[in-house]
Amino acid sequence: MGSQVSKQIARRKAVSTEKKALCDLCENCGVEFPGCDYRPQDRKKWMAGLNPEKVHLNKILWPGTHDSATNKIGIPCITRPFAQCQSLSIYKQLVLGARVIDIRIQEDRRVCHGILLTYSVDVVINDVKKFLAETDSEIIILEIRTEFGHEDPPEFDKYLEEQLGEFLIHQDDNAFNKTIAELLPNRVICVWKPRKSPQPKAGGPLWSAGYLKDNWVDTDLPSTKFDSNIKHLSQQPPVTSRKFFYRVENTVTPKADNPVVCVKPVTGRIHGYARLFINQCYSKGFADRLQIFSTDFIDGDFVDACVGLTHARVEGKA
């Protein structure tokens, strides 16, 4: 019993120390970067607002959401706090400005997070199509994967092609150097990551797992995650020379050995430091590697930071 108490005290001290480290870094370094003062007139149509003829895919800092379809997961007030990473529907996230959506599914096509379940993936697809119908020039990266420990839904690739066929941007290494205008009217890069089923084929309507990479660091310590994100990003080639998307997730994860195991208060330890992360990428000289930036509980300021940097890149100021 005594050892467990000592361990919990040590864990709380570690969390407190790391929260202070990020706070001090923010106070010392600030949150300025090229485009930090920019605000899109309409977040729902921010890509259109930057001029699709000028915006190349590899110039975009894509604002994304982590575990995107968890707004209604589990049982409210009972299991939901342990798995909910977003409070908005997919449609509302897209309207707010998110352009990378992260979906995990199981064999029956229901969205899940670990063992907890929510609605069918049909809800996600319908939200995406509703958003696409209301906009003209917004490109979405839709990542769908079979959750760890689950089986692939049968013939799911065919389902995606049937549902999104008219919107799909086919797998193509040349797409990274194209402008939004050159890709239109196709508007969805759909990355399908099955566990056992065959990967999407080269040149097909779906993109395979190798086209969206990240380095997941499973920790609830904010400074550890922040520093690890910096390290892994620094090891990537610049966006202009690579033929895959690389994601950084500004999140931390509840751990079972900590007394706080609900997602929102834990991920809140790092949530407010997105602008600091961009600032540090510039100060360390590898902001040209930053491409997809994802968060839990997305908000307008996070979107504005990503759009601001994108605007600066498009205008040659970054």
GROMACS .gro file of C-alpha atoms in nm:
model
  318
    1MET     CA    1   0.000   0.000   0.000
    2GLY     CA    2   0.276   0.241   0.094
    3SER     CA    3   0.463   0.182  -0.230
    4GLN     CA    4   0.148   0.257  -0.431
    5VAL     CA    5   0.095   0.582  -0.245
    6SER     CA    6   0.458   0.680  -0.306
    7LYS     CA    7   0.419   0.596  -0.673
    8GLN     CA    8   0.109   0.813  -0.706
    9ILE     CA    9   0.283   1.102  -0.532
   10ALA     CA   10   0.577   1.066  -0.770
   11ARG     CA   11   0.343   1.055  -1.071
   12ARG     CA   12   0.163   1.372  -0.964
   13LYS     CA   13   0.494   1.546  -0.907
   14ALA     CA   14   0.615   1.444  -1.254
   15VAL     CA   15   0.298   1.580  -1.415
   16SER     CA   16   0.327   1.905  -1.221
   17THR     CA   17   0.694   1.944  -1.314
   18GLU     CA   18   0.626   1.888  -1.683
   19LYS     CA   19   0.330   2.126  -1.690
   20LYS     CA   20   0.551   2.393  -1.539
   21ALA     CA   21   0.826   2.322  -1.794
   22LEU     CA   22   0.588   2.396  -2.083
   23CYS     CA   23   0.448   2.702  -1.909
   24ASP     CA   24   0.800   2.839  -1.855
   25LEU     CA   25   0.899   2.765  -2.215
   26CYS     CA   26   0.592   2.951  -2.337
   27GLU     CA   27   0.671   3.253  -2.119
   28ASN     CA   28   1.033   3.260  -2.235
   29CYS     CA   29   0.982   3.195  -2.606
   30GLY     CA   30   0.637   3.328  -2.683
   31VAL     CA   31   0.399   3.194  -2.948
   32GLU     CA   32   0.491   3.404  -3.250
   33PHE     CA   33   0.558   3.253  -3.593
   34PRO     CA   34   0.498   3.360  -3.955
   35GLY     CA   35   0.125   3.408  -4.002
   36CYS     CA   36   0.040   3.386  -3.632
   37ASP     CA   37  -0.182   3.696  -3.651
   38TYR     CA   38  -0.380   3.576  -3.953
   39ARG     CA   39  -0.747   3.487  -3.903
   40PRO     CA   40  -0.956   3.335  -4.186
   41GLN     CA   41  -1.276   3.521  -4.264
   42ASP     CA   42  -1.469   3.194  -4.280
   43ARG     CA   43  -1.320   2.882  -4.121
   44LYS     CA   44  -1.571   2.666  -4.305
   45LYS     CA   45  -1.418   2.776  -4.637
   46TRP     CA   46  -1.066   2.869  -4.535
   47MET     CA   47  -0.899   2.690  -4.827
   48ALA     CA   48  -1.116   2.878  -5.073
   49GLY     CA   49  -1.021   3.199  -4.891
   50LEU     CA   50  -0.650   3.137  -4.960
   51ASN     CA   51  -0.709   3.102  -5.338
   52PRO     CA   52  -0.707   2.738  -5.457
   53GLU     CA   53  -0.492   2.831  -5.758
   54LYS     CA   54  -0.208   2.933  -5.526
   55VAL     CA   55  -0.230   2.669  -5.254
   56HIS     CA   56  -0.016   2.360  -5.318
   57LEU     CA   57  -0.091   2.055  -5.106
   58ASN     CA   58   0.264   2.052  -4.969
   59LYS     CA   59   0.228   2.412  -4.845
   60ILE     CA   60  -0.068   2.335  -4.622
   61LEU     CA   61  -0.043   2.289  -4.246
   62TRP     CA   62  -0.346   2.062  -4.215
   63PRO     CA   63  -0.548   2.104  -3.892
   64GLY     CA   64  -0.664   1.760  -3.783
   65THR     CA   65  -0.852   1.588  -3.506
   66HIS     CA   66  -0.743   1.282  -3.308
   67ASP     CA   67  -1.000   1.002  -3.263
   68SER     CA   68  -1.239   1.223  -3.452
   69ALA     CA   69  -1.566   1.030  -3.419
   70THR     CA   70  -1.577   0.991  -3.041
   71ASN     CA   71  -1.821   1.272  -2.960
   72LYS     CA   72  -2.092   1.020  -2.865
   73ILE     CA   73  -1.881   0.718  -2.771
   74GLY     CA   74  -1.972   0.492  -2.481
   75ILE     CA   75  -2.226   0.580  -2.212
   76PRO     CA   76  -2.260   0.949  -2.114
   77CYS     CA   77  -2.102   1.033  -1.777
   78ILE     CA   78  -2.003   0.668  -1.724
   79THR     CA   79  -1.765   0.537  -1.991
   80ARG     CA   80  -1.760   0.834  -2.230
   81PRO     CA   81  -1.512   1.047  -2.029
   82PHE     CA   82  -1.251   0.771  -2.064
   83ALA     CA   83  -1.260   0.766  -2.445
   84GLN     CA   84  -1.409   1.090  -2.577
   85CYS     CA   85  -1.148   1.296  -2.762
   86GLN     CA   86  -1.384   1.531  -2.948
   87SER     CA   87  -1.706   1.703  -2.844
   88LEU     CA   88  -1.817   1.800  -3.197
   89SER     CA   89  -1.963   1.588  -3.474
   90ILE     CA   90  -1.753   1.527  -3.786
   91TYR     CA   91  -1.960   1.782  -3.976
   92LYS     CA   92  -1.910   2.050  -3.709
   93GLN     CA   93  -1.536   1.977  -3.696
   94LEU     CA   94  -1.513   2.032  -4.071
   95VAL     CA   95  -1.716   2.354  -4.047
   96LEU     CA   96  -1.480   2.472  -3.773
   97GLY     CA   97  -1.187   2.414  -4.006
   98ALA     CA   98  -1.053   2.062  -3.944
   99ARG     CA   99  -0.929   1.901  -4.265
  100VAL     CA  100  -0.781   1.572  -4.140
  101ILE     CA  101  -1.021   1.321  -3.984
  102ASP     CA  102  -0.906   1.013  -3.791
  103ILE     CA  103  -1.161   0.728  -3.776
  104ARG     CA  104  -1.122   0.385  -3.610
  105ILE     CA  105  -1.367   0.108  -3.688
  106GLN     CA  106  -1.442  -0.256  -3.613
  107GLU     CA  107  -1.577  -0.549  -3.816
  108ASP     CA  108  -1.942  -0.434  -3.821
  109ARG     CA  109  -1.842  -0.085  -3.945
  110ARG     CA  110  -1.914   0.079  -3.613
  111VAL     CA  111  -1.672   0.343  -3.493
  112CYS     CA  112  -1.482   0.243  -3.180
  113HIS     CA  113  -1.208   0.351  -2.943
  114GLY     CA  114  -1.062   0.040  -2.786
  115ILE     CA  115  -1.355  -0.162  -2.653
  116LEU     CA  116  -1.601   0.128  -2.649
  117LEU     CA  117  -1.842   0.177  -2.939
  118THR     CA  118  -2.041   0.455  -3.099
  119TYR     CA  119  -2.233   0.510  -3.422
  120SER     CA  120  -2.187   0.347  -3.762
  121VAL     CA  121  -1.925   0.480  -4.002
  122ASP     CA  122  -2.223   0.575  -4.222
  123VAL     CA  123  -2.270   0.874  -3.989
  124VAL     CA  124  -1.913   0.987  -4.062
  125ILE     CA  125  -1.952   0.946  -4.438
  126ASN     CA  126  -2.282   1.134  -4.439
  127ASP     CA  127  -2.128   1.421  -4.243
  128VAL     CA  128  -1.837   1.438  -4.488
  129LYS     CA  129  -2.071   1.442  -4.788
  130LYS     CA  130  -2.291   1.708  -4.628
  131PHE     CA  131  -1.986   1.931  -4.580
  132LEU     CA  132  -1.863   1.870  -4.934
  133ALA     CA  133  -2.207   1.962  -5.072
  134GLU     CA  134  -2.191   2.297  -4.891
  135THR     CA  135  -1.841   2.393  -5.007
  136ASP     CA  136  -1.653   2.402  -5.336
  137SER     CA  137  -1.277   2.403  -5.275
  138GLU     CA  138  -1.209   2.235  -4.941
  139ILE     CA  139  -0.984   1.926  -4.952
  140ILE     CA  140  -1.019   1.662  -4.678
  141ILE     CA  141  -0.783   1.386  -4.570
  142LEU     CA  142  -1.003   1.106  -4.436
  143GLU     CA  143  -0.806   0.838  -4.256
  144ILE     CA  144  -0.997   0.521  -4.166
  145ARG     CA  145  -0.827   0.234  -3.990
  146THR     CA  146  -0.929  -0.091  -3.827
  147GLU     CA  147  -0.886  -0.041  -3.453
  148PHE     CA  148  -0.620  -0.248  -3.277
  149GLY     CA  149  -0.759  -0.581  -3.159
  150HIS     CA  150  -1.045  -0.579  -3.410
  151GLU     CA  151  -1.107  -0.741  -3.747
  152ASP     CA  152  -1.140  -0.558  -4.080
  153PRO     CA  153  -1.495  -0.495  -4.204
  154PRO     CA  154  -1.562  -0.719  -4.507
  155GLU     CA  155  -1.520  -0.547  -4.846
  156PHE     CA  156  -1.477  -0.210  -4.680
  157ASP     CA  157  -1.268  -0.073  -4.967
  158LYS     CA  158  -1.563  -0.125  -5.201
  159TYR     CA  159  -1.792   0.049  -4.953
  160LEU     CA  160  -1.566   0.355  -4.945
  161GLU     CA  161  -1.541   0.369  -5.322
  162GLU     CA  162  -1.919   0.342  -5.357
  163GLN     CA  163  -1.985   0.612  -5.097
  164LEU     CA  164  -1.716   0.863  -5.195
  165GLY     CA  165  -1.626   0.769  -5.552
  166GLU     CA  166  -1.710   1.102  -5.717
  167PHE     CA  167  -1.501   1.294  -5.461
  168LEU     CA  168  -1.195   1.070  -5.432
  169ILE     CA  169  -0.848   1.194  -5.528
  170HIS     CA  170  -0.669   0.886  -5.659
  171GLN     CA  171  -0.343   0.770  -5.506
  172ASP     CA  172  -0.075   0.968  -5.688
  173ASP     CA  173   0.272   1.083  -5.578
  174ASN     CA  174   0.236   1.386  -5.803
  175ALA     CA  175  -0.061   1.513  -5.603
  176PHE     CA  176   0.167   1.657  -5.334
  177ASN     CA  177   0.303   1.916  -5.578
  178LYS     CA  178  -0.036   2.013  -5.722
  179THR     CA  179  -0.255   2.303  -5.622
  180ILE     CA  180  -0.604   2.262  -5.486
  181ALA     CA  181  -0.739   2.398  -5.815
  182GLU     CA  182  -0.553   2.127  -6.009
  183LEU     CA  183  -0.713   1.854  -5.797
  184LEU     CA  184  -1.070   1.983  -5.814
  185PRO     CA  185  -1.345   1.866  -5.846
  186ASN     CA  186  -1.198   1.568  -5.653
  187ARG     CA  187  -1.170   1.664  -5.289
  188VAL     CA  188  -1.109   1.364  -5.060
  189ILE     CA  189  -0.780   1.185  -4.997
  190CYS     CA  190  -0.907   0.867  -4.832
  191VAL     CA  191  -0.639   0.666  -4.652
  192TRP     CA  192  -0.764   0.313  -4.572
  193LYS     CA  193  -0.556   0.120  -4.319
  194PRO     CA  194  -0.681  -0.238  -4.280
  195ARG     CA  195  -0.509  -0.480  -4.043
  196LYS     CA  196  -0.526  -0.798  -4.253
  197SER     CA  197  -0.706  -0.712  -4.576
  198PRO     CA  198  -0.498  -0.609  -4.879
  199GLN     CA  199  -0.369  -0.252  -4.885
  200PRO     CA  200  -0.511  -0.018  -5.150
  201LYS     CA  201  -0.334  -0.055  -5.484
  202ALA     CA  202  -0.109   0.207  -5.640
  203GLY     CA  203  -0.304   0.446  -5.859
  204GLY     CA  204  -0.637   0.338  -5.713
  205PRO     CA  205  -0.905   0.557  -5.555
  206LEU     CA  206  -0.787   0.484  -5.199
  207TRP     CA  207  -0.448   0.564  -5.045
  208SER     CA  208  -0.246   0.302  -4.858
  209ALA     CA  209  -0.113   0.324  -4.500
  210GLY     CA  210   0.235   0.440  -4.601
  211TYR     CA  211   0.099   0.770  -4.723
  212LEU     CA  212   0.008   0.890  -4.372
  213LYS     CA  213   0.273   0.838  -4.107
  214ASP     CA  214   0.331   0.947  -3.749
  215ASN     CA  215   0.531   0.854  -3.441
  216TRP     CA  216   0.283   0.786  -3.164
  217VAL     CA  217   0.426   0.853  -2.817
  218ASP     CA  218   0.201   0.698  -2.554
  219THR     CA  219   0.240   0.918  -2.247
  220ASP     CA  220   0.038   1.144  -2.018
  221LEU     CA  221   0.337   1.371  -1.954
  222PRO     CA  222   0.301   1.692  -2.157
  223SER     CA  223   0.663   1.803  -2.183
  224THR     CA  224   0.774   1.449  -2.269
  225LYS     CA  225   0.520   1.438  -2.552
  226PHE     CA  226   0.607   1.791  -2.669
  227ASP     CA  227   0.979   1.714  -2.681
  228SER     CA  228   0.922   1.376  -2.848
  229ASN     CA  229   0.709   1.541  -3.115
  230ILE     CA  230   0.988   1.790  -3.177
  231LYS     CA  231   1.248   1.513  -3.201
  232HIS     CA  232   1.051   1.292  -3.441
  233LEU     CA  233   0.950   1.585  -3.660
  234SER     CA  234   1.312   1.701  -3.688
  235GLN     CA  235   1.403   1.362  -3.833
  236GLN     CA  236   1.158   1.392  -4.123
  237PRO     CA  237   1.247   1.525  -4.468
  238PRO     CA  238   1.099   1.864  -4.567
  239VAL     CA  239   0.741   1.851  -4.695
  240THR     CA  240   0.852   1.964  -5.040
  241SER     CA  241   1.069   1.655  -5.089
  242ARG     CA  242   0.856   1.376  -4.942
  243LYS     CA  243   0.572   1.176  -5.094
  244PHE     CA  244   0.374   1.105  -4.779
  245PHE     CA  245   0.188   1.299  -4.514
  246TYR     CA  246   0.345   1.319  -4.168
  247ARG     CA  247   0.130   1.391  -3.863
  248VAL     CA  248   0.217   1.543  -3.525
  249GLU     CA  249  -0.047   1.500  -3.254
  250ASN     CA  250  -0.064   1.767  -2.987
  251THR     CA  251  -0.220   1.527  -2.736
  252VAL     CA  252  -0.137   1.324  -2.427
  253THR     CA  253  -0.304   1.000  -2.320
  254PRO     CA  254  -0.447   0.893  -1.983
  255LYS     CA  255  -0.249   0.617  -1.817
  256ALA     CA  256  -0.394   0.351  -1.587
  257ASP     CA  257  -0.134   0.411  -1.314
  258ASN     CA  258  -0.241   0.774  -1.270
  259PRO     CA  259  -0.537   0.887  -1.057
  260VAL     CA  260  -0.664   1.108  -1.344
  261VAL     CA  261  -0.780   0.881  -1.628
  262CYS     CA  262  -1.042   1.091  -1.809
  263VAL     CA  263  -0.929   1.220  -2.147
  264LYS     CA  264  -1.018   1.589  -2.125
  265PRO     CA  265  -0.825   1.692  -1.812
  266VAL     CA  266  -0.525   1.483  -1.917
  267THR     CA  267  -0.500   1.604  -2.276
  268GLY     CA  268  -0.562   1.955  -2.144
  269ARG     CA  269  -0.206   1.947  -2.009
  270ILE     CA  270  -0.074   2.004  -2.363
  271HIS     CA  271  -0.378   2.135  -2.549
  272GLY     CA  272  -0.296   2.504  -2.508
  273TYR     CA  273   0.058   2.477  -2.643
  274ALA     CA  274  -0.009   2.426  -3.014
  275ARG     CA  275   0.116   2.773  -3.105
  276LEU     CA  276   0.421   2.722  -2.888
  277PHE     CA  277   0.497   2.402  -3.080
  278ILE     CA  278   0.488   2.587  -3.413
  279ASN     CA  279   0.706   2.860  -3.261
  280GLN     CA  280   0.961   2.601  -3.151
  281CYS     CA  281   0.965   2.438  -3.495
  282TYR     CA  282   1.069   2.774  -3.639
  283SER     CA  283   1.322   2.855  -3.371
  284LYS     CA  284   1.485   2.513  -3.418
  285GLY     CA  285   1.490   2.540  -3.796
  286PHE     CA  286   1.260   2.263  -3.915
  287ALA     CA  287   0.919   2.422  -3.958
  288ASP     CA  288   0.943   2.312  -4.323
  289ARG     CA  289   0.873   1.958  -4.199
  290LEU     CA  290   0.544   2.044  -4.030
  291GLN     CA  291   0.245   1.918  -4.230
  292ILE     CA  292  -0.045   1.762  -4.035
  293PHE     CA  293  -0.108   1.891  -3.685
  294SER     CA  294  -0.383   1.718  -3.485
  295THR     CA  295  -0.548   1.778  -3.152
  296ASP     CA  296  -0.813   1.656  -2.912
  297PHE     CA  297  -1.119   1.879  -2.862
  298ILE     CA  298  -1.041   2.104  -3.156
  299ASP     CA  299  -1.115   2.476  -3.125
  300GLY     CA  300  -1.100   2.781  -3.346
  301ASP     CA  301  -0.764   2.905  -3.223
  302PHE     CA  302  -0.598   2.576  -3.319
  303VAL     CA  303  -0.746   2.603  -3.669
  304ASP     CA  304  -0.640   2.967  -3.699
  305ALA     CA  305  -0.280   2.880  -3.608
  306CYS     CA  306  -0.263   2.618  -3.884
  307VAL     CA  307  -0.435   2.837  -4.141
  308GLY     CA  308  -0.213   3.131  -4.047
  309LEU     CA  309   0.105   2.937  -4.115
  310THR     CA  310  -0.044   2.802  -4.439
  311HIS     CA  311  -0.124   3.158  -4.550
  312ALA     CA  312   0.232   3.268  -4.472
  313ARG     CA  313   0.374   2.979  -4.676
  314VAL     CA  314   0.147   3.052  -4.973
  315GLU     CA  315   0.247   3.419  -4.966
  316GLY     CA  316   0.618   3.333  -4.947
  317LYS     CA  317   0.654   3.469  -4.593
  318ALA     CA  318   0.747   3.138  -4.430
   0.00000   0.00000   0.00000
